[in-house]
N, CA, C and O atoms as a CHARMM CRD file, in Angstrom:
* protein
*
  368
    1    1 TYR  N   -110.83700 -11.60300  59.06600 PROA 1      0.00000
    2    1 TYR  CA  -111.98400 -11.44600  58.21100 PROA 1      0.00000
    3    1 TYR  C   -112.81100 -10.28900  58.73400 PROA 1      0.00000
    4    1 TYR  O   -112.92800 -10.10300  59.94500 PROA 1      0.00000
    5    2 VAL  N   -113.39400  -9.49800  57.81600 PROA 2      0.00000
    6    2 VAL  CA  -114.23300  -8.36400  58.19500 PROA 2      0.00000
    7    2 VAL  C   -115.56400  -8.49000  57.47000 PROA 2      0.00000
    8    2 VAL  O   -115.60400  -8.65200  56.25100 PROA 2      0.00000
    9    3 VAL  N   -116.65100  -8.41500  58.22800 PROA 3      0.00000
   10    3 VAL  CA  -118.00500  -8.44500  57.67700 PROA 3      0.00000
   11    3 VAL  C   -118.63800  -7.09800  57.97900 PROA 3      0.00000
   12    3 VAL  O   -118.66900  -6.65900  59.12900 PROA 3      0.00000
   13    4 MET  N   -119.14400  -6.44100  56.93200 PROA 4      0.00000
   14    4 MET  CA  -119.82000  -5.14800  57.11100 PROA 4      0.00000
   15    4 MET  C   -121.25300  -5.28800  56.62700 PROA 4      0.00000
   16    4 MET  O   -121.51200  -5.86500  55.57000 PROA 4      0.00000
   17    5 MET  N   -122.20100  -4.74200  57.42800 PROA 5      0.00000
   18    5 MET  CA  -123.62100  -4.84900  57.09800 PROA 5      0.00000
   19    5 MET  C   -124.28000  -3.50400  57.38700 PROA 5      0.00000
   20    5 MET  O   -124.10100  -2.93000  58.46200 PROA 5      0.00000
   21    6 GLU  N   -125.03800  -3.01300  56.42100 PROA 6      0.00000
   22    6 GLU  CA  -125.76200  -1.75900  56.61900 PROA 6      0.00000
   23    6 GLU  C   -127.06100  -2.03100  57.37300 PROA 6      0.00000
   24    6 GLU  O   -127.89800  -2.81800  56.93100 PROA 6      0.00000
   25    7 LEU  N   -127.21400  -1.37000  58.50800 PROA 7      0.00000
   26    7 LEU  CA  -128.39300  -1.54400  59.34800 PROA 7      0.00000
   27    7 LEU  C   -128.92100  -0.17100  59.77100 PROA 7      0.00000
   28    7 LEU  O   -128.83400   0.18500  60.94600 PROA 7      0.00000
   29    8 PRO  N   -129.46700   0.60200  58.83100 PROA 8      0.00000
   30    8 PRO  CA  -129.90400   1.96400  59.16500 PROA 8      0.00000
   31    8 PRO  C   -131.03000   1.97700  60.19000 PROA 8      0.00000
   32    8 PRO  O   -131.98700   1.20700  60.10000 PROA 8      0.00000
   33    9 GLY  N   -130.89500   2.86000  61.15800 PROA 9      0.00000
   34    9 GLY  CA  -131.93100   3.04600  62.16100 PROA 9      0.00000
   35    9 GLY  C   -131.94400   2.03900  63.29300 PROA 9      0.00000
   36    9 GLY  O   -132.78100   2.14300  64.19000 PROA 9      0.00000
   37   10 LEU  N   -131.03500   1.05900  63.28100 PROA 10     0.00000
   38   10 LEU  CA  -131.01600   0.05900  64.34600 PROA 10     0.00000
   39   10 LEU  C   -130.01300   0.44100  65.42300 PROA 10     0.00000
   40   10 LEU  O   -129.03000   1.13600  65.16500 PROA 10     0.00000
   41   11 THR  N   -130.28600  -0.02900  66.63500 PROA 11     0.00000
   42   11 THR  CA  -129.38300   0.20100  67.75600 PROA 11     0.00000
   43   11 THR  C   -128.73100  -1.12500  68.15100 PROA 11     0.00000
   44   11 THR  O   -129.06400  -2.17600  67.60300 PROA 11     0.00000
   45   12 GLN  N   -127.81400  -1.06600  69.09000 PROA 12     0.00000
   46   12 GLN  CA  -127.13600  -2.27400  69.56800 PROA 12     0.00000
   47   12 GLN  C   -128.12900  -3.27700  70.15400 PROA 12     0.00000
   48   12 GLN  O   -127.91500  -4.48600  70.06700 PROA 12     0.00000
   49   13 ASP  N   -129.20600  -2.78000  70.74700 PROA 13     0.00000
   50   13 ASP  CA  -130.21300  -3.66000  71.35500 PROA 13     0.00000
   51   13 ASP  C   -131.04500  -4.40900  70.30800 PROA 13     0.00000
   52   13 ASP  O   -131.67000  -5.42000  70.62700 PROA 13     0.00000
   53   14 ASP  N   -131.05900  -3.91900  69.06300 PROA 14     0.00000
   54   14 ASP  CA  -131.84500  -4.53500  68.00500 PROA 14     0.00000
   55   14 ASP  C   -131.11000  -5.66100  67.27300 PROA 14     0.00000
   56   14 ASP  O   -131.71700  -6.38200  66.48100 PROA 14     0.00000
   57   15 VAL  N   -129.80000  -5.81900  67.53300 PROA 15     0.00000
   58   15 VAL  CA  -128.96800  -6.75000  66.76300 PROA 15     0.00000
   59   15 VAL  C   -128.31000  -7.76100  67.69600 PROA 15     0.00000
   60   15 VAL  O   -127.84400  -7.40300  68.77800 PROA 15     0.00000
   61   16 GLN  N   -128.27100  -9.04500  67.26700 PROA 16     0.00000
   62   16 GLN  CA  -127.58100 -10.09700  68.01100 PROA 16     0.00000
   63   16 GLN  C   -126.55800 -10.75400  67.09100 PROA 16     0.00000
   64   16 GLN  O   -126.78500 -10.90600  65.89000 PROA 16     0.00000
   65   17 LEU  N   -125.41900 -11.14200  67.68300 PROA 17     0.00000
   66   17 LEU  CA  -124.35500 -11.84200  66.96200 PROA 17     0.00000
   67   17 LEU  C   -124.08900 -13.17000  67.63900 PROA 17     0.00000
   68   17 LEU  O   -124.06400 -13.25900  68.86700 PROA 17     0.00000
   69   18 GLN  N   -123.88900 -14.21600  66.82200 PROA 18     0.00000
   70   18 GLN  CA  -123.50500 -15.52400  67.34700 PROA 18     0.00000
   71   18 GLN  C   -122.43600 -16.10500  66.44200 PROA 18     0.00000
   72   18 GLN  O   -122.49300 -15.95300  65.22100 PROA 18     0.00000
   73   19 TYR  N   -121.45500 -16.77600  67.04900 PROA 19     0.00000
   74   19 TYR  CA  -120.44400 -17.49200  66.29000 PROA 19     0.00000
   75   19 TYR  C   -120.39500 -18.91300  66.82800 PROA 19     0.00000
   76   19 TYR  O   -120.20300 -19.13200  68.02400 PROA 19     0.00000
   77   20 HSD  N   -120.57200 -19.88600  65.91800 PROA 20     0.00000
   78   20 HSD  CA  -120.55300 -21.29100  66.33000 PROA 20     0.00000
   79   20 HSD  C   -120.07300 -22.15100  65.16700 PROA 20     0.00000
   80   20 HSD  O   -120.65700 -22.12600  64.08300 PROA 20     0.00000
   81   21 GLU  N   -119.01500 -22.90600  65.39700 PROA 21     0.00000
   82   21 GLU  CA  -118.46200 -23.85000  64.43400 PROA 21     0.00000
   83   21 GLU  C   -118.25000 -23.24300  63.05100 PROA 21     0.00000
   84   21 GLU  O   -118.64800 -23.82100  62.04000 PROA 21     0.00000
   85   22 GLY  N   -117.61900 -22.07100  63.01900 PROA 22     0.00000
   86   22 GLY  CA  -117.27500 -21.44000  61.74800 PROA 22     0.00000
   87   22 GLY  C   -118.37500 -20.61800  61.11800 PROA 22     0.00000
   88   22 GLY  O   -118.17900 -20.05800  60.03900 PROA 22     0.00000
   89   23 ARG  N   -119.53900 -20.52800  61.76500 PROA 23     0.00000
   90   23 ARG  CA  -120.65100 -19.75900  61.22300 PROA 23     0.00000
   91   23 ARG  C   -120.90000 -18.52300  62.07700 PROA 23     0.00000
   92   23 ARG  O   -121.06800 -18.61500  63.29300 PROA 23     0.00000
   93   24 LEU  N   -120.92300 -17.36500  61.41900 PROA 24     0.00000
   94   24 LEU  CA  -121.25000 -16.10200  62.06500 PROA 24     0.00000
   95   24 LEU  C   -122.67100 -15.74700  61.67200 PROA 24     0.00000
   96   24 LEU  O   -122.96900 -15.58400  60.48900 PROA 24     0.00000
   97   25 THR  N   -123.55900 -15.62400  62.66600 PROA 25     0.00000
   98   25 THR  CA  -124.96200 -15.29300  62.40900 PROA 25     0.00000
   99   25 THR  C   -125.26800 -13.92100  62.97700 PROA 25     0.00000
  100   25 THR  O   -125.03000 -13.64700  64.15300 PROA 25     0.00000
  101   26 ILE  N   -125.80300 -13.05900  62.11400 PROA 26     0.00000
  102   26 ILE  CA  -126.24700 -11.72100  62.52100 PROA 26     0.00000
  103   26 ILE  C   -127.75700 -11.71500  62.37100 PROA 26     0.00000
  104   26 ILE  O   -128.28400 -11.97400  61.28900 PROA 26     0.00000
  105   27 SER  N   -128.45200 -11.41700  63.46300 PROA 27     0.00000
  106   27 SER  CA  -129.91200 -11.40400  63.42800 PROA 27     0.00000
  107   27 SER  C   -130.42000 -10.22300  64.23600 PROA 27     0.00000
  108   27 SER  O   -129.67700  -9.60600  64.99900 PROA 27     0.00000
  109   28 GLY  N   -131.69400  -9.91900  64.05700 PROA 28     0.00000
  110   28 GLY  CA  -132.26600  -8.81300  64.81100 PROA 28     0.00000
  111   28 GLY  C   -133.67800  -8.51600  64.38200 PROA 28     0.00000
  112   28 GLY  O   -134.32200  -9.30500  63.69000 PROA 28     0.00000
  113   29 THR  N   -134.14900  -7.35300  64.81100 PROA 29     0.00000
  114   29 THR  CA  -135.50800  -6.92900  64.52800 PROA 29     0.00000
  115   29 THR  C   -135.51600  -5.47800  64.08400 PROA 29     0.00000
  116   29 THR  O   -134.98600  -4.60000  64.76500 PROA 29     0.00000
  117   30 ARG  N   -136.12800  -5.24200  62.92900 PROA 30     0.00000
  118   30 ARG  CA  -136.37600  -3.86800  62.47900 PROA 30     0.00000
  119   30 ARG  C   -137.78200  -3.51500  62.93800 PROA 30     0.00000
  120   30 ARG  O   -138.75200  -4.16600  62.55200 PROA 30     0.00000
  121   31 ARG  N   -137.88400  -2.49900  63.74900 PROA 31     0.00000
  122   31 ARG  CA  -139.18400  -2.10600  64.27700 PROA 31     0.00000
  123   31 ARG  C   -139.84100  -1.08900  63.34300 PROA 31     0.00000
  124   31 ARG  O   -139.17000  -0.29300  62.68600 PROA 31     0.00000
  125   32 GLU  N   -141.15000  -1.14000  63.30500 PROA 32     0.00000
  126   32 GLU  CA  -141.89600  -0.17200  62.50100 PROA 32     0.00000
  127   32 GLU  C   -141.83500   1.17500  63.21400 PROA 32     0.00000
  128   32 GLU  O   -142.12600   1.26500  64.40700 PROA 32     0.00000
  129   33 ARG  N   -141.46600   2.19600  62.49900 PROA 33     0.00000
  130   33 ARG  CA  -141.32400   3.53000  63.08000 PROA 33     0.00000
  131   33 ARG  C   -142.63700   4.29100  62.97200 PROA 33     0.00000
  132   33 ARG  O   -143.34500   4.21100  61.96800 PROA 33     0.00000
  133   34 GLU  N   -142.94000   5.02100  64.02200 PROA 34     0.00000
  134   34 GLU  CA  -144.12900   5.86700  64.00900 PROA 34     0.00000
  135   34 GLU  C   -143.86800   7.08300  63.12200 PROA 34     0.00000
  136   34 GLU  O   -142.78100   7.65900  63.15200 PROA 34     0.00000
  137   35 ALA  N   -144.86100   7.46600  62.34100 PROA 35     0.00000
  138   35 ALA  CA  -144.73800   8.63100  61.46500 PROA 35     0.00000
  139   35 ALA  C   -145.79000   9.65800  61.85300 PROA 35     0.00000
  140   35 ALA  O   -146.85100   9.31100  62.37100 PROA 35     0.00000
  141   36 THR  N   -145.48500  10.91900  61.59700 PROA 36     0.00000
  142   36 THR  CA  -146.42100  11.98300  61.94200 PROA 36     0.00000
  143   36 THR  C   -147.57500  12.05400  60.94800 PROA 36     0.00000
  144   36 THR  O   -148.64200  12.57600  61.27300 PROA 36     0.00000
  145   37 CYS  N   -147.37500  11.54500  59.76600 PROA 37     0.00000
  146   37 CYS  CA  -148.39700  11.55100  58.72200 PROA 37     0.00000
  147   37 CYS  C   -149.14600  10.21700  58.74500 PROA 37     0.00000
  148   37 CYS  O   -148.52900   9.16600  58.91000 PROA 37     0.00000
  149   38 GLU  N   -150.46600  10.25200  58.58200 PROA 38     0.00000
  150   38 GLU  CA  -151.25100   9.02600  58.61500 PROA 38     0.00000
  151   38 GLU  C   -151.41200   8.40200  57.23500 PROA 38     0.00000
  152   38 GLU  O   -151.86400   7.26200  57.13100 PROA 38     0.00000
  153   39 GLN  N   -151.05400   9.11800  56.17700 PROA 39     0.00000
  154   39 GLN  CA  -151.21700   8.59400  54.83100 PROA 39     0.00000
  155   39 GLN  C   -149.84200   8.35600  54.21200 PROA 39     0.00000
  156   39 GLN  O   -148.94100   9.18900  54.31300 PROA 39     0.00000
  157   40 PHE  N   -149.70500   7.18700  53.56600 PROA 40     0.00000
  158   40 PHE  CA  -148.45900   6.85200  52.90000 PROA 40     0.00000
  159   40 PHE  C   -148.73400   6.53600  51.44300 PROA 40     0.00000
  160   40 PHE  O   -149.71700   5.87100  51.11400 PROA 40     0.00000
  161   41 HSD  N   -147.87000   7.01200  50.58600 PROA 41     0.00000
  162   41 HSD  CA  -147.92700   6.61200  49.18600 PROA 41     0.00000
  163   41 HSD  C   -146.99800   5.43400  48.94400 PROA 41     0.00000
  164   41 HSD  O   -147.25700   4.58400  48.09200 PROA 41     0.00000
  165   42 ARG  N   -145.91100   5.39700  49.70800 PROA 42     0.00000
  166   42 ARG  CA  -144.92900   4.32100  49.53900 PROA 42     0.00000
  167   42 ARG  C   -144.06100   4.24900  50.79400 PROA 42     0.00000
  168   42 ARG  O   -143.62600   5.27300  51.32100 PROA 42     0.00000
  169   43 ILE  N   -143.81800   3.02900  51.26300 PROA 43     0.00000
  170   43 ILE  CA  -142.89500   2.79400  52.36900 PROA 43     0.00000
  171   43 ILE  C   -141.77900   1.92000  51.82500 PROA 43     0.00000
  172   43 ILE  O   -142.04000   0.80700  51.37000 PROA 43     0.00000
  173   44 GLU  N   -140.54400   2.39600  51.86200 PROA 44     0.00000
  174   44 GLU  CA  -139.40500   1.70800  51.25700 PROA 44     0.00000
  175   44 GLU  C   -138.65700   0.79900  52.22100 PROA 44     0.00000
  176   44 GLU  O   -137.95600  -0.11100  51.77700 PROA 44     0.00000
  177   45 ARG  N   -138.78200   1.01300  53.50200 PROA 45     0.00000
  178   45 ARG  CA  -138.00700   0.22900  54.46500 PROA 45     0.00000
  179   45 ARG  C   -138.89800  -0.79500  55.14200 PROA 45     0.00000
  180   45 ARG  O   -139.92900  -0.45800  55.72500 PROA 45     0.00000
  181   46 GLY  N   -138.48100  -2.05400  55.05600 PROA 46     0.00000
  182   46 GLY  CA  -139.25400  -3.11700  55.67400 PROA 46     0.00000
  183   46 GLY  C   -139.04800  -3.17500  57.17000 PROA 46     0.00000
  184   46 GLY  O   -138.15600  -2.52400  57.71400 PROA 46     0.00000
  185   47 HSD  N   -139.88000  -3.96100  57.82900 PROA 47     0.00000
  186   47 HSD  CA  -139.73400  -4.14800  59.26600 PROA 47     0.00000
  187   47 HSD  C   -139.96500  -5.62300  59.58000 PROA 47     0.00000
  188   47 HSD  O   -140.50000  -6.37200  58.76300 PROA 47     0.00000
  189   48 GLY  N   -139.55300  -6.01900  60.77300 PROA 48     0.00000
  190   48 GLY  CA  -139.68800  -7.40700  61.19400 PROA 48     0.00000
  191   48 GLY  C   -138.34100  -8.02200  61.49500 PROA 48     0.00000
  192   48 GLY  O   -137.33500  -7.32000  61.59500 PROA 48     0.00000
  193   49 ASN  N   -138.32200  -9.33200  61.63900 PROA 49     0.00000
  194   49 ASN  CA  -137.09900 -10.05600  61.98500 PROA 49     0.00000
  195   49 ASN  C   -136.25500 -10.31200  60.74500 PROA 49     0.00000
  196   49 ASN  O   -136.77400 -10.45900  59.63800 PROA 49     0.00000
  197   50 PHE  N   -134.94500 -10.36200  60.95300 PROA 50     0.00000
  198   50 PHE  CA  -134.02500 -10.71600  59.88000 PROA 50     0.00000
  199   50 PHE  C   -132.90800 -11.57500  60.45200 PROA 50     0.00000
  200   50 PHE  O   -132.62500 -11.53200  61.64900 PROA 50     0.00000
  201   51 SER  N   -132.27600 -12.35700  59.58100 PROA 51     0.00000
  202   51 SER  CA  -131.15300 -13.19400  59.99100 PROA 51     0.00000
  203   51 SER  C   -130.29300 -13.46700  58.76900 PROA 51     0.00000
  204   51 SER  O   -130.80500 -13.71300  57.67700 PROA 51     0.00000
  205   52 ARG  N   -128.97800 -13.42000  58.96200 PROA 52     0.00000
  206   52 ARG  CA  -128.03000 -13.69900  57.88000 PROA 52     0.00000
  207   52 ARG  C   -126.87800 -14.48100  58.47600 PROA 52     0.00000
  208   52 ARG  O   -126.32000 -14.08500  59.49900 PROA 52     0.00000
  209   53 THR  N   -126.51200 -15.60300  57.83700 PROA 53     0.00000
  210   53 THR  CA  -125.42700 -16.45000  58.33100 PROA 53     0.00000
  211   53 THR  C   -124.31200 -16.49500  57.30500 PROA 53     0.00000
  212   53 THR  O   -124.55400 -16.67500  56.11100 PROA 53     0.00000
  213   54 PHE  N   -123.07300 -16.32700  57.78800 PROA 54     0.00000
  214   54 PHE  CA  -121.88100 -16.36300  56.95000 PROA 54     0.00000
  215   54 PHE  C   -121.02100 -17.53900  57.38700 PROA 54     0.00000
  216   54 PHE  O   -120.75000 -17.70400  58.57600 PROA 54     0.00000
  217   55 GLN  N   -120.59400 -18.35100  56.43800 PROA 55     0.00000
  218   55 GLN  CA  -119.65300 -19.44200  56.72100 PROA 55     0.00000
  219   55 GLN  C   -118.25400 -18.86000  56.56600 PROA 55     0.00000
  220   55 GLN  O   -117.85100 -18.48300  55.46600 PROA 55     0.00000
  221   56 LEU  N   -117.51600 -18.78800  57.67100 PROA 56     0.00000
  222   56 LEU  CA  -116.16700 -18.23900  57.64300 PROA 56     0.00000
  223   56 LEU  C   -115.15500 -19.36200  57.50500 PROA 56     0.00000
  224   56 LEU  O   -115.32500 -20.43300  58.08700 PROA 56     0.00000
  225   57 PRO  N   -114.10200 -19.11700  56.73400 PROA 57     0.00000
  226   57 PRO  CA  -113.03700 -20.12500  56.66300 PROA 57     0.00000
  227   57 PRO  C   -112.39400 -20.28400  58.03500 PROA 57     0.00000
  228   57 PRO  O   -112.22700 -19.31200  58.77200 PROA 57     0.00000
  229   58 LEU  N   -112.04400 -21.49100  58.35800 PROA 58     0.00000
  230   58 LEU  CA  -111.40500 -21.73700  59.64900 PROA 58     0.00000
  231   58 LEU  C   -109.91700 -21.52300  59.51400 PROA 58     0.00000
  232   58 LEU  O   -109.42700 -21.61800  58.38900 PROA 58     0.00000
  233   59 PRO  N   -109.19400 -21.26000  60.49000 PROA 59     0.00000
  234   59 PRO  CA  -109.61500 -21.06500  61.87700 PROA 59     0.00000
  235   59 PRO  C   -109.82200 -19.58100  62.21500 PROA 59     0.00000
  236   59 PRO  O   -109.11700 -18.71200  61.70100 PROA 59     0.00000
  237   60 VAL  N   -110.79000 -19.31300  63.07700 PROA 60     0.00000
  238   60 VAL  CA  -111.09200 -17.96600  63.57100 PROA 60     0.00000
  239   60 VAL  C   -110.94400 -17.97600  65.07800 PROA 60     0.00000
  240   60 VAL  O   -111.36600 -18.92200  65.74400 PROA 60     0.00000
  241   61 ASP  N   -110.34300 -16.92100  65.62000 PROA 61     0.00000
  242   61 ASP  CA  -110.16900 -16.77600  67.06500 PROA 61     0.00000
  243   61 ASP  C   -111.47500 -16.23300  67.65100 PROA 61     0.00000
  244   61 ASP  O   -111.67400 -15.01900  67.71300 PROA 61     0.00000
  245   62 ALA  N   -112.35700 -17.12800  68.07700 PROA 62     0.00000
  246   62 ALA  CA  -113.70000 -16.75100  68.53900 PROA 62     0.00000
  247   62 ALA  C   -113.67100 -15.84300  69.76400 PROA 62     0.00000
  248   62 ALA  O   -114.58800 -15.04600  69.95800 PROA 62     0.00000
  249   63 GLU  N   -112.64200 -15.95000  70.58800 PROA 63     0.00000
  250   63 GLU  CA  -112.55400 -15.13700  71.80800 PROA 63     0.00000
  251   63 GLU  C   -112.28600 -13.66300  71.51400 PROA 63     0.00000
  252   63 GLU  O   -112.52900 -12.81100  72.36900 PROA 63     0.00000
  253   64 HSD  N   -111.78400 -13.34800  70.30700 PROA 64     0.00000
  254   64 HSD  CA  -111.41200 -11.97100  69.98600 PROA 64     0.00000
  255   64 HSD  C   -112.23700 -11.37300  68.84900 PROA 64     0.00000
  256   64 HSD  O   -111.79200 -10.42600  68.20100 PROA 64     0.00000
  257   65 ILE  N   -113.43700 -11.91400  68.59500 PROA 65     0.00000
  258   65 ILE  CA  -114.33700 -11.31800  67.61600 PROA 65     0.00000
  259   65 ILE  C   -114.83600  -9.99900  68.17700 PROA 65     0.00000
  260   65 ILE  O   -115.24600  -9.92000  69.33600 PROA 65     0.00000
  261   66 ASN  N   -114.79900  -8.95200  67.33700 PROA 66     0.00000
  262   66 ASN  CA  -115.17200  -7.60900  67.76900 PROA 66     0.00000
  263   66 ASN  C   -116.25200  -7.06200  66.83600 PROA 66     0.00000
  264   66 ASN  O   -116.17400  -7.25000  65.62200 PROA 66     0.00000
  265   67 ALA  N   -117.26100  -6.38400  67.39700 PROA 67     0.00000
  266   67 ALA  CA  -118.33400  -5.80200  66.59400 PROA 67     0.00000
  267   67 ALA  C   -118.53100  -4.34700  66.98600 PROA 67     0.00000
  268   67 ALA  O   -118.46300  -3.98700  68.16100 PROA 67     0.00000
  269   68 ASP  N   -118.78200  -3.50400  65.95800 PROA 68     0.00000
  270   68 ASP  CA  -118.97500  -2.07400  66.18100 PROA 68     0.00000
  271   68 ASP  C   -120.12200  -1.60400  65.29100 PROA 68     0.00000
  272   68 ASP  O   -120.09200  -1.81500  64.07800 PROA 68     0.00000
  273   69 LEU  N   -121.13100  -0.96900  65.88100 PROA 69     0.00000
  274   69 LEU  CA  -122.26100  -0.41600  65.14100 PROA 69     0.00000
  275   69 LEU  C   -122.16900   1.09900  65.22500 PROA 69     0.00000
  276   69 LEU  O   -122.35700   1.69600  66.28500 PROA 69     0.00000
  277   70 ARG  N   -121.87300   1.71000  64.07100 PROA 70     0.00000
  278   70 ARG  CA  -121.69000   3.15800  64.04900 PROA 70     0.00000
  279   70 ARG  C   -122.27700   3.72100  62.75600 PROA 70     0.00000
  280   70 ARG  O   -121.98800   3.21900  61.67000 PROA 70     0.00000
  281   71 ASP  N   -123.09000   4.74800  62.87200 PROA 71     0.00000
  282   71 ASP  CA  -123.70200   5.42800  61.72500 PROA 71     0.00000
  283   71 ASP  C   -124.45500   4.46400  60.81200 PROA 71     0.00000
  284   71 ASP  O   -124.42800   4.61800  59.59100 PROA 71     0.00000
  285   72 GLY  N   -125.12500   3.47100  61.39600 PROA 72     0.00000
  286   72 GLY  CA  -125.92400   2.54100  60.63500 PROA 72     0.00000
  287   72 GLY  C   -125.14900   1.43800  59.93600 PROA 72     0.00000
  288   72 GLY  O   -125.72200   0.69700  59.13700 PROA 72     0.00000
  289   73 VAL  N   -123.84900   1.31100  60.22300 PROA 73     0.00000
  290   73 VAL  CA  -123.02800   0.26500  59.61800 PROA 73     0.00000
  291   73 VAL  C   -122.45600  -0.60900  60.72900 PROA 73     0.00000
  292   73 VAL  O   -121.75400  -0.12700  61.61900 PROA 73     0.00000
  293   74 LEU  N   -122.77000  -1.91100  60.66200 PROA 74     0.00000
  294   74 LEU  CA  -122.21600  -2.88000  61.60600 PROA 74     0.00000
  295   74 LEU  C   -120.94100  -3.45100  60.99400 PROA 74     0.00000
  296   74 LEU  O   -120.95600  -3.95400  59.87100 PROA 74     0.00000
  297   75 THR  N   -119.83700  -3.37000  61.73800 PROA 75     0.00000
  298   75 THR  CA  -118.56000  -3.92600  61.29200 PROA 75     0.00000
  299   75 THR  C   -118.14800  -4.99700  62.29100 PROA 75     0.00000
  300   75 THR  O   -117.95200  -4.71600  63.47300 PROA 75     0.00000
  301   76 VAL  N   -118.01900  -6.23500  61.80200 PROA 76     0.00000
  302   76 VAL  CA  -117.62100  -7.36300  62.64200 PROA 76     0.00000
  303   76 VAL  C   -116.24000  -7.80900  62.17200 PROA 76     0.00000
  304   76 VAL  O   -116.05000  -8.13300  61.00000 PROA 76     0.00000
  305   77 THR  N   -115.27500  -7.82400  63.09600 PROA 77     0.00000
  306   77 THR  CA  -113.91100  -8.24300  62.79500 PROA 77     0.00000
  307   77 THR  C   -113.66000  -9.59200  63.45500 PROA 77     0.00000
  308   77 THR  O   -113.80700  -9.74100  64.66900 PROA 77     0.00000
  309   78 CYS  N   -113.28000 -10.57200  62.64000 PROA 78     0.00000
  310   78 CYS  CA  -113.01900 -11.93200  63.11100 PROA 78     0.00000
  311   78 CYS  C   -111.55800 -12.25800  62.82600 PROA 78     0.00000
  312   78 CYS  O   -111.21300 -12.60400  61.69600 PROA 78     0.00000
  313   79 PRO  N   -110.69200 -12.15400  63.83500 PROA 79     0.00000
  314   79 PRO  CA  -109.26800 -12.41100  63.58100 PROA 79     0.00000
  315   79 PRO  C   -108.98100 -13.88900  63.36700 PROA 79     0.00000
  316   79 PRO  O   -109.60900 -14.75700  63.97200 PROA 79     0.00000
  317   80 LYS  N   -108.02300 -14.15200  62.49800 PROA 80     0.00000
  318   80 LYS  CA  -107.57700 -15.52100  62.26700 PROA 80     0.00000
  319   80 LYS  C   -106.73500 -15.95600  63.45200 PROA 80     0.00000
  320   80 LYS  O   -106.09700 -15.13000  64.10400 PROA 80     0.00000
  321   81 THR  N   -106.73400 -17.25300  63.72900 PROA 81     0.00000
  322   81 THR  CA  -105.88300 -17.75800  64.79700 PROA 81     0.00000
  323   81 THR  C   -104.47600 -17.96300  64.26300 PROA 81     0.00000
  324   81 THR  O   -104.26900 -18.14200  63.06200 PROA 81     0.00000
  325   82 SER  N   -103.52100 -17.93300  65.16900 PROA 82     0.00000
  326   82 SER  CA  -102.13200 -18.13500  64.78100 PROA 82     0.00000
  327   82 SER  C   -101.80300 -19.61400  64.65200 PROA 82     0.00000
  328   82 SER  O   -100.76700 -19.97700  64.09400 PROA 82     0.00000
  329   83 ASP  N   -102.68100 -20.47000  65.16600 PROA 83     0.00000
  330   83 ASP  CA  -102.46600 -21.91200  65.08600 PROA 83     0.00000
  331   83 ASP  C   -102.82900 -22.39600  63.68900 PROA 83     0.00000
  332   83 ASP  O   -104.00700 -22.47000  63.33600 PROA 83     0.00000
  333   84 ALA  N   -101.84700 -22.71200  62.92100 PROA 84     0.00000
  334   84 ALA  CA  -102.08000 -23.11700  61.53600 PROA 84     0.00000
  335   84 ALA  C   -102.60900 -24.54200  61.44800 PROA 84     0.00000
  336   84 ALA  O   -103.30500 -24.87600  60.48900 PROA 84     0.00000
  337   85 SER  N   -102.30100 -25.37800  62.40900 PROA 85     0.00000
  338   85 SER  CA  -102.74500 -26.77300  62.45100 PROA 85     0.00000
  339   85 SER  C   -102.42000 -27.54100  61.17000 PROA 85     0.00000
  340   85 SER  O   -103.20200 -28.37700  60.71700 PROA 85     0.00000
  341   86 VAL  N   -101.27300 -27.24600  60.60500 PROA 86     0.00000
  342   86 VAL  CA  -100.84000 -27.96000  59.41800 PROA 86     0.00000
  343   86 VAL  C    -99.75200 -28.93200  59.86300 PROA 86     0.00000
  344   86 VAL  O    -98.80600 -28.56700  60.56100 PROA 86     0.00000
  345   87 ARG  N    -99.91800 -30.16300  59.44200 PROA 87     0.00000
  346   87 ARG  CA   -98.88100 -31.12100  59.79600 PROA 87     0.00000
  347   87 ARG  C    -98.51400 -31.93100  58.55900 PROA 87     0.00000
  348   87 ARG  O    -99.33800 -32.14500  57.67000 PROA 87     0.00000
  349   88 ARG  N    -97.31400 -32.35800  58.52100 PROA 88     0.00000
  350   88 ARG  CA   -96.82900 -33.15300  57.40500 PROA 88     0.00000
  351   88 ARG  C    -97.15100 -34.61400  57.67100 PROA 88     0.00000
  352   88 ARG  O    -96.95600 -35.10600  58.78200 PROA 88     0.00000
  353   89 VAL  N    -97.64800 -35.31100  56.64500 PROA 89     0.00000
  354   89 VAL  CA   -98.01700 -36.70400  56.76800 PROA 89     0.00000
  355   89 VAL  C    -96.97700 -37.53500  56.02500 PROA 89     0.00000
  356   89 VAL  O    -96.67300 -37.29700  54.85600 PROA 89     0.00000
  357   90 HSD  N    -96.44500 -38.51600  56.74300 PROA 90     0.00000
  358   90 HSD  CA   -95.44000 -39.40300  56.15500 PROA 90     0.00000
  359   90 HSD  C    -96.11300 -40.44100  55.25800 PROA 90     0.00000
  360   90 HSD  O    -97.07300 -41.09200  55.67200 PROA 90     0.00000
  361   91 ILE  N    -95.62000 -40.59400  54.04900 PROA 91     0.00000
  362   91 ILE  CA   -96.15200 -41.57300  53.10700 PROA 91     0.00000
  363   91 ILE  C    -95.33400 -42.83300  53.20700 PROA 91     0.00000
  364   91 ILE  O    -94.11200 -42.78200  53.07400 PROA 91     0.00000
  365   92 SER  N    -95.97100 -43.96300  53.43900 PROA 92     0.00000
  366   92 SER  CA   -95.23000 -45.21800  53.57800 PROA 92     0.00000
  367   92 SER  C    -95.41200 -46.11700  52.37000 PROA 92     0.00000
  368   92 SER  O    -94.85400 -47.21300  52.32700 PROA 92     0.00000
């Protein structure tokens, strides 16, 4: 599974990732940027804390989840496990 999230202007220190029981949570803080101009007509980018949780289908290999933040795009790769855990049930 691949999750991509646009996070313009954020660094690795601004973003946290957690995976627990099939849920991938991406959270962080957008900081208010200092501007050289003291007057604004409109500010389009919000600031503050954010959090987004994704329910991933099981099974996911939690030990091999990989995240890359490049050019304002966070890409999280969650590989499936090879253990299918499918068993046949005998009907009596």
